[in-house]
């Protein structure tokens, strides 16, 4: 009888079968890809360099974080495409170590898609970082990612007289700090009614100061005068009772009527009557009769 197990017919053929009988199946073979010559492999390296270099130049010249994000994505896509090509390459035997590093570089596209973390915290002057800070930060992020991925690649290639051009973006320049000043005695802001009272101010300190006569909130003073270091100035035409607020710092921004760094903020604890002329000294003096309090940025 013929046995059928689970619907499968099992037939055993004996050796020496006649015509049409089963024979020995020859083993399958596949062609071996020959390793590239050094000139051929150099052509591959040159192709990578020529494809990537224009995007590196665009990273260097990017003027905004948004522009840089576009280039990062384009570079990530390009490296993905190059990875498919590099994976098929059989390098010269002596360049295997270098090729391994090159393959790791083109495989690192994912890191370029991770958005850099940019500083957002306001400084002591109440100013949050802007494009002048964010753009160099974002460029350094990309530069670090590529520098890490390319570490050791050029050195390994050099050992075999192979070359891969510089594909690391330039170190971004940090904008030079400004040190703008208003003129001594310049009234940089005035609003509200005017009177006949005046406030004489002595600034014996090493930093410039902006002094405000305030009725209400300090961010909308009746008047603000700029007093440079080691200088005196008089704020005139004040009316009514007011409080005196002052801020010190470096680099005066006239548009926002404040310093941009190294800021400190204080107010006199007493009020000042608009029916009298007053003299104040902004630095502590022996025998002084007025106290001040540190306050938040305004």
XYZ file of C-alpha atoms in Angstrom:
298
model
C 0.000 0.000 0.000
C 1.007 3.624 -0.488
C 1.074 5.684 2.720
C -0.438 9.162 2.679
C 0.398 11.359 5.667
C -1.423 14.655 6.085
C -2.170 14.792 2.404
C 1.439 14.332 1.318
C 2.300 11.472 -1.002
C 5.735 10.119 -0.184
C 7.532 8.238 -2.939
C 11.036 6.892 -2.406
C 13.131 6.326 -5.503
C 15.919 3.826 -5.403
C 19.389 4.200 -6.799
C 20.068 3.196 -10.338
C 16.701 4.420 -11.600
C 16.232 4.291 -15.286
C 15.614 7.074 -17.735
C 13.734 9.903 -16.076
C 14.981 8.975 -12.621
C 16.416 11.509 -10.132
C 20.111 12.390 -10.324
C 22.505 14.474 -8.218
C 21.692 18.234 -8.328
C 24.809 20.320 -8.976
C 25.581 22.923 -6.261
C 24.452 26.514 -6.948
C 27.122 29.153 -7.497
C 27.162 32.981 -7.408
C 29.582 35.353 -9.028
C 32.140 36.963 -6.716
C 32.346 40.770 -7.002
C 35.928 41.764 -7.536
C 37.485 44.375 -5.302
C 37.949 47.792 -6.814
C 41.323 49.067 -7.816
C 42.695 52.084 -5.984
C 41.837 54.467 -8.887
C 38.301 53.068 -9.050
C 37.823 53.518 -5.326
C 39.231 57.035 -5.496
C 36.549 57.805 -8.091
C 33.911 56.701 -5.574
C 35.385 58.999 -2.930
C 35.496 61.900 -5.365
C 31.842 61.298 -6.219
C 30.870 61.486 -2.547
C 32.861 64.673 -2.086
C 31.419 66.372 -5.171
C 27.871 65.528 -4.103
C 28.223 66.603 -0.472
C 30.433 69.681 -0.805
C 27.773 72.065 -2.216
C 25.560 71.345 0.778
C 28.444 72.012 3.160
C 28.905 75.384 1.464
C 25.211 76.109 1.982
C 25.517 75.239 5.662
C 28.353 77.736 5.959
C 26.321 80.496 4.295
C 22.912 79.793 5.883
C 21.466 82.961 7.376
C 18.686 81.490 9.496
C 17.835 78.402 11.503
C 15.043 77.693 9.005
C 17.445 77.785 6.048
C 19.781 75.473 7.908
C 16.965 72.996 8.593
C 16.281 72.756 4.854
C 19.938 72.012 4.118
C 20.121 69.450 6.939
C 17.220 67.531 5.420
C 18.731 67.663 1.925
C 22.053 66.403 3.263
C 20.338 63.572 5.151
C 18.565 62.447 1.972
C 21.785 62.635 -0.021
C 23.676 60.515 2.504
C 20.889 57.947 2.431
C 21.252 57.677 -1.342
C 25.029 57.442 -1.084
C 24.699 54.738 1.542
C 22.932 52.500 -0.966
C 25.836 53.002 -3.374
C 28.577 52.561 -0.786
C 27.053 49.322 0.509
C 27.617 47.745 -2.922
C 31.257 48.788 -3.120
C 34.034 46.270 -2.524
C 37.061 48.401 -1.653
C 40.697 47.529 -2.251
C 41.851 45.088 0.390
C 44.149 47.647 1.985
C 41.313 50.179 2.279
C 38.800 48.010 4.128
C 39.242 49.865 7.421
C 38.852 53.225 5.741
C 35.798 51.971 3.864
C 34.186 50.861 7.109
C 34.543 54.394 8.451
C 33.229 55.891 5.214
C 30.191 53.606 5.361
C 29.541 54.720 8.941
C 29.661 58.355 7.797
C 27.039 57.967 5.067
C 24.931 55.889 7.464
C 24.779 58.786 9.923
C 21.999 60.702 8.193
C 19.562 60.196 11.079
C 21.523 62.511 13.364
C 21.100 65.353 10.883
C 17.326 65.104 11.196
C 17.413 65.755 14.931
C 16.715 69.435 15.494
C 19.353 71.174 17.623
C 18.384 72.381 21.072
C 18.784 76.140 21.103
C 19.084 78.430 24.110
C 15.766 80.107 24.923
C 16.299 81.424 28.445
C 16.407 85.198 28.779
C 19.576 86.745 30.192
C 19.805 89.023 33.215
C 18.610 91.904 31.039
C 15.390 90.081 30.197
C 16.487 89.475 26.598
C 15.846 86.069 25.057
C 18.445 84.815 22.551
C 17.707 85.789 18.960
C 18.937 84.726 15.515
C 22.383 86.155 16.184
C 22.751 83.463 18.862
C 20.624 80.669 17.411
C 22.189 80.514 13.935
C 25.765 79.904 15.194
C 24.413 77.377 17.710
C 22.571 75.450 14.998
C 25.622 75.498 12.732
C 27.833 74.185 15.525
C 25.370 71.342 16.050
C 25.648 70.273 12.393
C 29.407 70.747 12.421
C 29.771 68.529 15.486
C 27.594 65.796 13.954
C 29.654 65.709 10.757
C 32.967 66.036 12.580
C 32.077 63.042 14.764
C 30.966 60.973 11.767
C 34.108 61.780 9.785
C 36.603 61.306 12.605
C 39.415 59.077 11.385
C 38.119 58.725 7.816
C 40.655 61.019 6.168
C 43.514 59.569 8.211
C 42.690 56.003 7.187
C 42.356 57.011 3.540
C 45.658 58.891 3.608
C 47.415 55.690 4.619
C 46.377 54.203 1.273
C 47.065 57.370 -0.752
C 43.323 57.981 -1.058
C 41.737 61.384 -0.583
C 38.373 62.652 0.616
C 38.068 66.435 0.657
C 37.079 68.379 3.747
C 33.364 67.860 4.364
C 33.228 69.511 7.784
C 31.529 72.940 7.910
C 33.562 75.906 9.064
C 33.469 76.914 12.713
C 30.727 79.590 12.817
C 31.752 83.032 13.931
C 30.297 84.402 17.134
C 29.041 87.962 16.575
C 31.240 90.566 18.191
C 29.736 92.080 21.313
C 28.637 95.676 20.970
C 29.179 98.401 23.547
C 26.755 101.110 22.457
C 26.158 104.168 24.622
C 23.804 107.100 24.669
C 25.179 110.581 25.257
C 25.682 111.656 28.834
C 22.628 113.584 29.955
C 20.533 112.418 27.004
C 16.850 112.098 27.866
C 16.086 108.822 26.129
C 12.382 108.798 27.001
C 9.746 111.262 28.179
C 5.983 111.082 28.554
C 3.218 112.618 30.653
C 2.968 116.095 32.179
C 5.942 118.355 32.779
C 6.699 120.439 35.845
C 9.450 122.544 37.305
C 11.193 120.048 39.557
C 14.568 118.604 38.718
C 16.665 115.636 39.769
C 20.451 116.017 39.868
C 22.259 112.708 39.489
C 25.865 111.754 40.281
C 27.172 108.483 38.897
C 30.548 107.771 40.455
C 30.480 104.127 39.399
C 32.376 102.371 36.615
C 29.288 101.621 34.526
C 26.686 103.660 32.678
C 23.238 104.076 34.216
C 19.738 104.894 32.974
C 17.697 106.710 35.630
C 13.899 106.913 35.416
C 11.311 109.054 37.179
C 8.346 106.713 37.549
C 4.675 107.191 38.351
C 3.119 103.752 38.165
C 4.958 100.975 36.356
C 8.706 101.320 35.665
C 8.397 100.119 32.066
C 6.501 103.341 31.251
C 8.340 106.100 33.126
C 7.638 109.836 33.015
C 11.234 110.357 31.914
C 14.525 108.474 31.613
C 17.976 110.040 31.435
C 21.268 108.385 30.516
C 24.229 109.025 32.828
C 27.623 107.724 31.824
C 30.184 106.341 34.270
C 31.994 108.944 36.386
C 29.561 111.621 35.205
C 26.716 113.848 36.341
C 23.446 114.814 34.688
C 20.193 116.585 35.561
C 16.682 115.435 34.710
C 14.461 118.511 34.552
C 10.778 119.386 34.097
C 9.444 116.771 36.505
C 5.921 117.055 37.912
C 4.169 115.426 40.856
C 5.456 112.819 43.253
C 7.525 110.133 41.585
C 9.802 107.209 42.347
C 13.348 106.769 41.061
C 14.316 103.549 39.315
C 17.694 102.930 37.700
C 19.394 100.229 35.677
C 23.047 99.552 34.961
C 24.649 97.423 32.299
C 26.610 97.305 29.067
C 25.590 98.055 25.473
C 22.642 100.443 25.355
C 19.847 99.510 22.950
C 17.987 102.713 22.226
C 14.999 100.967 20.641
C 14.175 98.970 23.755
C 15.566 101.623 26.111
C 17.738 99.163 27.974
C 21.130 97.498 28.185
C 21.703 94.146 26.526
C 24.049 92.469 29.032
C 25.514 92.710 32.557
C 22.274 94.258 33.787
C 21.205 95.134 37.319
C 18.053 96.944 38.445
C 17.334 98.984 41.571
C 14.933 101.572 42.958
C 15.156 104.129 45.724
C 12.966 103.145 48.648
C 11.662 106.677 49.197
C 9.403 108.751 46.977
C 10.423 112.129 45.552
C 8.141 115.151 45.686
C 7.723 117.195 42.542
C 7.689 120.340 44.692
C 11.415 120.092 45.439
C 14.742 119.742 43.698
C 16.642 116.603 44.578
C 20.215 115.396 44.410
C 21.040 111.685 44.370
C 24.255 109.681 44.224
C 23.971 106.261 42.637
C 26.935 104.706 44.435
C 27.038 104.157 48.220
C 28.593 106.997 50.214
C 29.551 107.335 53.864
C 26.752 109.109 55.690
C 24.242 108.508 52.914
C 20.589 108.936 53.859
C 18.818 106.888 51.176
C 18.437 103.158 50.684
C 17.796 101.175 47.524
C 16.304 97.787 46.715
C 17.202 95.364 43.943
C 14.253 94.649 41.668
C 13.423 92.480 38.617
C 14.254 93.625 35.106
C 12.110 96.385 33.645
